[in-house]
XYZ file of N, CA and C in Angstrom:
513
model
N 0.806 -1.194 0.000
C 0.000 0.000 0.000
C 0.851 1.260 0.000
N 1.997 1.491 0.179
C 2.902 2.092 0.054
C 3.142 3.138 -0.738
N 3.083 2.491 -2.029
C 3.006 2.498 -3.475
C 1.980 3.260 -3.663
N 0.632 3.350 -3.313
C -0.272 2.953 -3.581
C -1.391 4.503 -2.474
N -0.131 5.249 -2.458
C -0.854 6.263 -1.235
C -2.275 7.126 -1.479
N -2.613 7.185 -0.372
C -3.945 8.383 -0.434
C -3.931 9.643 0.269
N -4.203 10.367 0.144
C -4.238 11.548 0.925
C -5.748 12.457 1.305
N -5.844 12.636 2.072
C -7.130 12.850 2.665
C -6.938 14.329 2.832
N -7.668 15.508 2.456
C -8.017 16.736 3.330
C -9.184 17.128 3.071
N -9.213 18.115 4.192
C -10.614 18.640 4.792
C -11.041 19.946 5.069
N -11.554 20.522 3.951
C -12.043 21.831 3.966
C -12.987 21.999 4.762
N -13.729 23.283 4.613
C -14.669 23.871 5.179
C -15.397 23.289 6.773
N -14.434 23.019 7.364
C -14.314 22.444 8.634
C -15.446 22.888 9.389
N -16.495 22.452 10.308
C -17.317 23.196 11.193
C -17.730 22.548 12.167
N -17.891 22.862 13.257
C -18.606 22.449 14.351
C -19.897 22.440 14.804
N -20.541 22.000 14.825
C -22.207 22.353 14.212
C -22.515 21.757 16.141
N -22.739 22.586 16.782
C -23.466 22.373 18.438
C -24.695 21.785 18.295
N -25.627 22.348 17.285
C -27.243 21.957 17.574
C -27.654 20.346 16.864
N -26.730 20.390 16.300
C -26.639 18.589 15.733
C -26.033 18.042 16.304
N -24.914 18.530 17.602
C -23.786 17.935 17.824
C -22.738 16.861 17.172
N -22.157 17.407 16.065
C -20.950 17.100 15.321
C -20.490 17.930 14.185
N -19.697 17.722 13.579
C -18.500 18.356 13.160
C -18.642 17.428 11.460
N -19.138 18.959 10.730
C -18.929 18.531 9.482
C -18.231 19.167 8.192
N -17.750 18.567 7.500
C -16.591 19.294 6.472
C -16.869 18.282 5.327
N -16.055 19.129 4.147
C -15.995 18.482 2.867
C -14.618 17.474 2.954
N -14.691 16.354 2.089
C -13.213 15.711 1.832
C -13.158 15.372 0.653
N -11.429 16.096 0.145
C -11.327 15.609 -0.627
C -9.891 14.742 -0.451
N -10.376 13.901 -1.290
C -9.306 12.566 -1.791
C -8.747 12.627 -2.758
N -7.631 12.360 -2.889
C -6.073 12.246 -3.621
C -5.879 10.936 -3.728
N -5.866 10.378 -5.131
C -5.199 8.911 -5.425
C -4.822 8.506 -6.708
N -3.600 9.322 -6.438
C -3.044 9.243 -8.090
C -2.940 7.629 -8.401
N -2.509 6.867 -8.041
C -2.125 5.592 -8.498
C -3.327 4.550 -7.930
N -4.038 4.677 -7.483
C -5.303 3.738 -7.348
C -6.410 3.916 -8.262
N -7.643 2.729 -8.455
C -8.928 3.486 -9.226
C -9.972 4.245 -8.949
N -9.616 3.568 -7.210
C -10.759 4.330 -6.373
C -10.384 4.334 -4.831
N -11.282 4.860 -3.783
C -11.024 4.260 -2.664
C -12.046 4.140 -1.646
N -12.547 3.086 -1.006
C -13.714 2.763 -0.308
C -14.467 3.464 0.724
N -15.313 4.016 1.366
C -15.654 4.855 2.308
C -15.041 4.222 3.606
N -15.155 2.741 3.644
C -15.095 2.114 5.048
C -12.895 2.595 4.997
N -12.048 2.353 4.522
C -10.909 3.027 4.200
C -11.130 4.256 4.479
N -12.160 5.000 3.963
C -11.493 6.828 4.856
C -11.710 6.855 5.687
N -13.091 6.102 6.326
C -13.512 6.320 7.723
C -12.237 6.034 8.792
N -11.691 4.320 8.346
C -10.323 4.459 8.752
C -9.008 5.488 9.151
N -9.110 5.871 8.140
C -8.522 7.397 7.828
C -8.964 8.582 8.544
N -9.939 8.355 8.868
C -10.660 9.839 9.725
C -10.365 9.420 11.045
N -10.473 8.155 11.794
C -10.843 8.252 13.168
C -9.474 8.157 13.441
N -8.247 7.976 12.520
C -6.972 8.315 12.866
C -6.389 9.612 12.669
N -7.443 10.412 11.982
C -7.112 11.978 11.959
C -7.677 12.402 13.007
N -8.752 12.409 13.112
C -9.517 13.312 14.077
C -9.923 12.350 15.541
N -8.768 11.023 15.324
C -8.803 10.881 16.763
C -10.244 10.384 17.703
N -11.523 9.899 16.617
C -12.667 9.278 17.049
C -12.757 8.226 17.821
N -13.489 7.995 18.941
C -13.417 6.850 20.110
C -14.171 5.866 19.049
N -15.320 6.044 18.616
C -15.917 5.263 17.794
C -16.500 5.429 16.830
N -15.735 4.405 15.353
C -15.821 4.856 14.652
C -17.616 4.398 13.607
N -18.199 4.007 14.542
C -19.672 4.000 13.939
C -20.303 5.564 14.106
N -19.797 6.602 14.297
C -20.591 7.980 14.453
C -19.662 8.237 13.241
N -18.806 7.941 12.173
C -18.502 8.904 11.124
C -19.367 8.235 9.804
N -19.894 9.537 9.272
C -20.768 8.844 8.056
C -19.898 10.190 7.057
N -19.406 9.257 5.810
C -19.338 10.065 4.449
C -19.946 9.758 3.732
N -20.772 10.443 2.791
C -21.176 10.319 1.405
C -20.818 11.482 0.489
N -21.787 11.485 -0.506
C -22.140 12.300 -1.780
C -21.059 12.214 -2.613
N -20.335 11.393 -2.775
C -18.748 11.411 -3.129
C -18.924 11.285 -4.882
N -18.253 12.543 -5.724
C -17.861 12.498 -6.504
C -16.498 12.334 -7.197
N -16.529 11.664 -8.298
C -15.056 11.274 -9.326
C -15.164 12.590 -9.885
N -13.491 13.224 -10.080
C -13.158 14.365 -10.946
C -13.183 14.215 -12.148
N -13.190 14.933 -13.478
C -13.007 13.851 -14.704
C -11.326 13.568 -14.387
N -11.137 12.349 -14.877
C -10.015 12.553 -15.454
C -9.358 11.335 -14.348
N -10.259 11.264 -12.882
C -9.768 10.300 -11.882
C -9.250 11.018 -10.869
N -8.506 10.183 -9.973
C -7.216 10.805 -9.486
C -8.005 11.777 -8.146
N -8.648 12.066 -7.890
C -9.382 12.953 -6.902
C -11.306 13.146 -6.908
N -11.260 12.732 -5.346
C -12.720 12.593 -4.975
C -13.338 13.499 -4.140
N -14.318 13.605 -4.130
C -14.848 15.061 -3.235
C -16.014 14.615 -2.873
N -16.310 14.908 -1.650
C -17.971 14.077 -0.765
C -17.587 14.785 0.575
N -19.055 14.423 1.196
C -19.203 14.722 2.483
C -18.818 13.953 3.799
N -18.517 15.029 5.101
C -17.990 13.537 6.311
C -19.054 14.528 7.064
N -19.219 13.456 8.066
C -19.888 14.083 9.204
C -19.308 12.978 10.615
N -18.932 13.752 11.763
C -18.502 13.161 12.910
C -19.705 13.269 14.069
N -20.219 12.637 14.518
C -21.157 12.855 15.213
C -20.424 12.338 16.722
N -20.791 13.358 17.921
C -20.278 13.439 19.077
C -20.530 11.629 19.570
N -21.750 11.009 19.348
C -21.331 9.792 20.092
C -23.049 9.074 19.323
N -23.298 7.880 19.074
C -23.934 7.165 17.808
C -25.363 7.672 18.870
N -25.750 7.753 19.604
C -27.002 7.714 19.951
C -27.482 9.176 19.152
N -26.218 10.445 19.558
C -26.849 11.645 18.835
C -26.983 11.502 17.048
N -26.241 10.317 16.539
C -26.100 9.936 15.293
C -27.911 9.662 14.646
N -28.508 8.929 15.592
C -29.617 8.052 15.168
C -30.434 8.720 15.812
N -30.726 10.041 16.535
C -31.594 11.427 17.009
C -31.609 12.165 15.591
N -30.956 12.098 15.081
C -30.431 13.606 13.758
C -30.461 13.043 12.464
N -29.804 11.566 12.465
C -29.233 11.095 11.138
C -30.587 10.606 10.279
N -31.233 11.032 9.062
C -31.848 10.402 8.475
C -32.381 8.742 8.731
N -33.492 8.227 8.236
C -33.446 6.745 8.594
C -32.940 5.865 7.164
N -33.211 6.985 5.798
C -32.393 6.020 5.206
C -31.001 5.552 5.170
N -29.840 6.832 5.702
C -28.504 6.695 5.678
C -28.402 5.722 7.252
N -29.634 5.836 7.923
C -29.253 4.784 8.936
C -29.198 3.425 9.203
N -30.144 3.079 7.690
C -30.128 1.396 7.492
C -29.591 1.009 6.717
N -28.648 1.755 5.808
C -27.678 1.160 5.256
C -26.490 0.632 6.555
N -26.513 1.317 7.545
C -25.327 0.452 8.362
C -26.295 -0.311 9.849
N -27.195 -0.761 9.272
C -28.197 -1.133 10.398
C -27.672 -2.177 10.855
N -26.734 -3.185 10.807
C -25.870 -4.159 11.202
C -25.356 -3.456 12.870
N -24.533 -2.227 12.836
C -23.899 -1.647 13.408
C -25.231 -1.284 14.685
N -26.170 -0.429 14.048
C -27.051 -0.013 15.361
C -28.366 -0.864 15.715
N -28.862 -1.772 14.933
C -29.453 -2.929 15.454
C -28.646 -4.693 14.956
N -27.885 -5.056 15.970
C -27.343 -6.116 15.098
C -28.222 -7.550 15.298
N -28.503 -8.125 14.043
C -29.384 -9.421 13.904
C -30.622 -8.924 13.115
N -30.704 -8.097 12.789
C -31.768 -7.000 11.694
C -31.752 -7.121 10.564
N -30.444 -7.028 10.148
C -30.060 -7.098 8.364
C -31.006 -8.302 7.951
N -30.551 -9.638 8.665
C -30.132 -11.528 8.559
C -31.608 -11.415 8.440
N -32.693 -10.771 9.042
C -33.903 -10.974 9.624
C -35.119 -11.831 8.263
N -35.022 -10.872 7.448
C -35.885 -11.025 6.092
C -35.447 -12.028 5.292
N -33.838 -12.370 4.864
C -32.990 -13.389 4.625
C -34.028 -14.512 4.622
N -34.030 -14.596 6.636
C -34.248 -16.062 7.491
C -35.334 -16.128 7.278
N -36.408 -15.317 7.270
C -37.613 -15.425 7.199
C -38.174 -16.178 5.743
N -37.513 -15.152 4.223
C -37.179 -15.620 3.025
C -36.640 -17.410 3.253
N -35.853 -17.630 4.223
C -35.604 -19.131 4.061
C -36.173 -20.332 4.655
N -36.969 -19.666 5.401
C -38.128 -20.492 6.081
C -39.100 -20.468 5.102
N -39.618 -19.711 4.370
C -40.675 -19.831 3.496
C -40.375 -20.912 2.106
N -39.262 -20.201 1.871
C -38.973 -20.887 0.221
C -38.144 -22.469 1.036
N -37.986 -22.844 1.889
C -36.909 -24.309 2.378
C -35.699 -24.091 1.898
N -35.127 -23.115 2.225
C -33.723 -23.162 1.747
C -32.811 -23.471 3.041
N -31.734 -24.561 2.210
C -31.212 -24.679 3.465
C -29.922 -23.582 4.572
N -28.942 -22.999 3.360
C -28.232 -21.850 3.581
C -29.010 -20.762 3.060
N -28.996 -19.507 4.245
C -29.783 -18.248 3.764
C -28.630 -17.647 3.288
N -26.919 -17.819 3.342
C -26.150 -16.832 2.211
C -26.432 -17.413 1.195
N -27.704 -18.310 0.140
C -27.827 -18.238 -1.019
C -28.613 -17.430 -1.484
N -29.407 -16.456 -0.494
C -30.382 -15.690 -0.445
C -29.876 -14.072 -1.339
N -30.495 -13.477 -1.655
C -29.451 -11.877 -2.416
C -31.469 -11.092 -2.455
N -31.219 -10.042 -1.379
C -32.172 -9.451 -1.333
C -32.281 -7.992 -1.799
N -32.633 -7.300 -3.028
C -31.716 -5.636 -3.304
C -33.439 -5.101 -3.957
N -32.836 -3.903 -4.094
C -33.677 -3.168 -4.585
C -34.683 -2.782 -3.698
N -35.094 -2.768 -2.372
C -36.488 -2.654 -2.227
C -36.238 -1.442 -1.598
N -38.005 -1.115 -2.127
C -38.152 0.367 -1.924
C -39.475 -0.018 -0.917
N -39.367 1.331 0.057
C -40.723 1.431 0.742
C -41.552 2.366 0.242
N -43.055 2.075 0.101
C -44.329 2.677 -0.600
C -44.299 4.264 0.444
N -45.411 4.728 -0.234
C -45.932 6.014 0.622
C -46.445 6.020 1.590
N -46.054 6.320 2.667
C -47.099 6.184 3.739
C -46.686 4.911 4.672
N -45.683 4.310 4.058
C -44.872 3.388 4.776
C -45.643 2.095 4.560
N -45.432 0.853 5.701
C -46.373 -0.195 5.766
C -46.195 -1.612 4.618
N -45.916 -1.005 3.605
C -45.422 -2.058 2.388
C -43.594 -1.872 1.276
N -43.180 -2.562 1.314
C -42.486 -2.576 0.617
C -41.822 -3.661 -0.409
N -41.319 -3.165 -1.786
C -41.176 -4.117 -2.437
C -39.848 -4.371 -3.364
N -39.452 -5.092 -3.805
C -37.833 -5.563 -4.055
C -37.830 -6.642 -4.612
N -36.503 -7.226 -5.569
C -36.100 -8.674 -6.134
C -35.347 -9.336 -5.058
N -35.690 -10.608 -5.285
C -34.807 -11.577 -4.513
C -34.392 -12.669 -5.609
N -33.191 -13.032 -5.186
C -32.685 -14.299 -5.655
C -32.155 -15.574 -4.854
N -32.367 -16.543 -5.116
C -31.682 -17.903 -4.600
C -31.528 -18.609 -5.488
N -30.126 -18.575 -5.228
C -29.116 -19.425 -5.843
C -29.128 -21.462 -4.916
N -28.803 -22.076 -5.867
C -28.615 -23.937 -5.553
C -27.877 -23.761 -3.829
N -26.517 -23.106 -4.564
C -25.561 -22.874 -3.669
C -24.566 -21.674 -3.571
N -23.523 -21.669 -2.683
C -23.278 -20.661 -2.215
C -21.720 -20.363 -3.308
N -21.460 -21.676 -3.788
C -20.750 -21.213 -5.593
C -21.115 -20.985 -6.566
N -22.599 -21.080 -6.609
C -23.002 -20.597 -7.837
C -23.616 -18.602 -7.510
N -23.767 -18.166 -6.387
C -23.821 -17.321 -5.962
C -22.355 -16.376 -6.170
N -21.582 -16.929 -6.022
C -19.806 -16.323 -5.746
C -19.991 -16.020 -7.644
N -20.349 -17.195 -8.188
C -19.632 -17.252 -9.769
C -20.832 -15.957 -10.641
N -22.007 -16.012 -10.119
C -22.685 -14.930 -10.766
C -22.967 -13.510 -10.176
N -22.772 -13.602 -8.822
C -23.283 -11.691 -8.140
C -21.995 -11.498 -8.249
N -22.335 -9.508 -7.835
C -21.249 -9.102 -8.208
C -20.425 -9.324 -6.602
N -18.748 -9.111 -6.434
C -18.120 -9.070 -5.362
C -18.540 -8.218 -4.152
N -19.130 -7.020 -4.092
C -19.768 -6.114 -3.498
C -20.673 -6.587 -2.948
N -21.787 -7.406 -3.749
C -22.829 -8.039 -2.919
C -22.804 -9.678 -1.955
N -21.711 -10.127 -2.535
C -21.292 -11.091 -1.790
C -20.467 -10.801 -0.551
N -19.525 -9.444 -0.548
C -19.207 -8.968 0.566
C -20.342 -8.411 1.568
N -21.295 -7.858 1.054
C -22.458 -7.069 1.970
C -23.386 -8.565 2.425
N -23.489 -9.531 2.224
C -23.907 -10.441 2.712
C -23.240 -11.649 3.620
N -21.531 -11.339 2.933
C -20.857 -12.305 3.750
C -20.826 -14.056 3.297
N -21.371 -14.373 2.568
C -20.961 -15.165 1.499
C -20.179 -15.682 1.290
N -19.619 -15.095 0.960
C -17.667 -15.425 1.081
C -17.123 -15.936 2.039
N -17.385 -15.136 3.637
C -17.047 -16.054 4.353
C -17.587 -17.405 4.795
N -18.792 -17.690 4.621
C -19.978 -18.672 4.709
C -19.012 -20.126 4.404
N -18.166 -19.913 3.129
C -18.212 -21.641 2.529
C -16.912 -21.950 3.259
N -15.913 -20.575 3.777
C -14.661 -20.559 4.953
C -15.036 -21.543 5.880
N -16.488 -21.396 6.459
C -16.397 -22.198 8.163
C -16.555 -23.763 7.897
């Protein structure tokens, strides 16, 4: 990784009291990489700014420059996760719903595998779903795969990491 450096800075720095946390722009520097992952800056942040825990930093909105080579998005540090999930939207909050309810994600999976008899729920791949107006219903594709190699050989790597998959055929 050496080789391979990033550089992180942080404009428009602020301290925001009535939200309690601290938000700024970042931009990213990576001449010799293609990209670089959020869960990596967050890394990067709670060793800059010194965070006890690093489930209160959320970045997004992150744009590519043309040309590569430099990224620009939002961070936000929130004083400690409870004021995170008082303030923070509920959609940016269930994308890491693992973190603030854990056994939640697996939930629909298991349920999905009790219905259909499947015997491993990492053959399960649940995306897309949207919730209706007014809440109460929501709807989405699912897939099940035989097994958990024919899953590896057709989704993409991203979704086999967000499900864990990968590690599944390890144990």
């Amino acid at each position: 990784m050496a080789d391979k450096a990033v550089t992180i800075r942080t404009r428009k720095f602020m301290t925001n009291w009535l939200l309690s946390r601290k938000q700024f722009i970042i931009d990213v520097l990576h001449p010799r990489r293609p990209n670089v992952s959020k869960a990596e800056l967050k890394e990067m942040l709670v060793r800059m700014y010194e965070v006890k825990d690093p489930n209160s930093i959320f970045v997004f909105k992150f744009r590519t420059h043309f040309g590569g080579k430099k990224l620009t998005g939002f961070g936000l540090i929130y004083d400690s996760v409870e004021s995170a999930k008082k303030y923070k939207p509920k959609y940016r909050l269930t994308r890491i719903i693992d973190v603030l309810h854990p056994g939640q994600a697996n939930a629909s999976k298991e349920k999905l595998a009790r219905m259909y008899e499947v015997k491993d729920p990492n053959t399960i791949f649940v995306f897309k779903f949207r919730t209706h107006f007014g809440g109460g219903k929501s709807t989405g594709f699912g897939l099940i795969y035989d097994s958990v190699e024919n899953a590896k050989k057709y989704e993409p790597k991203y979704k086999l990491i967000r499900t864990k998959a990968s590690e599944a055929k390890k144990k």
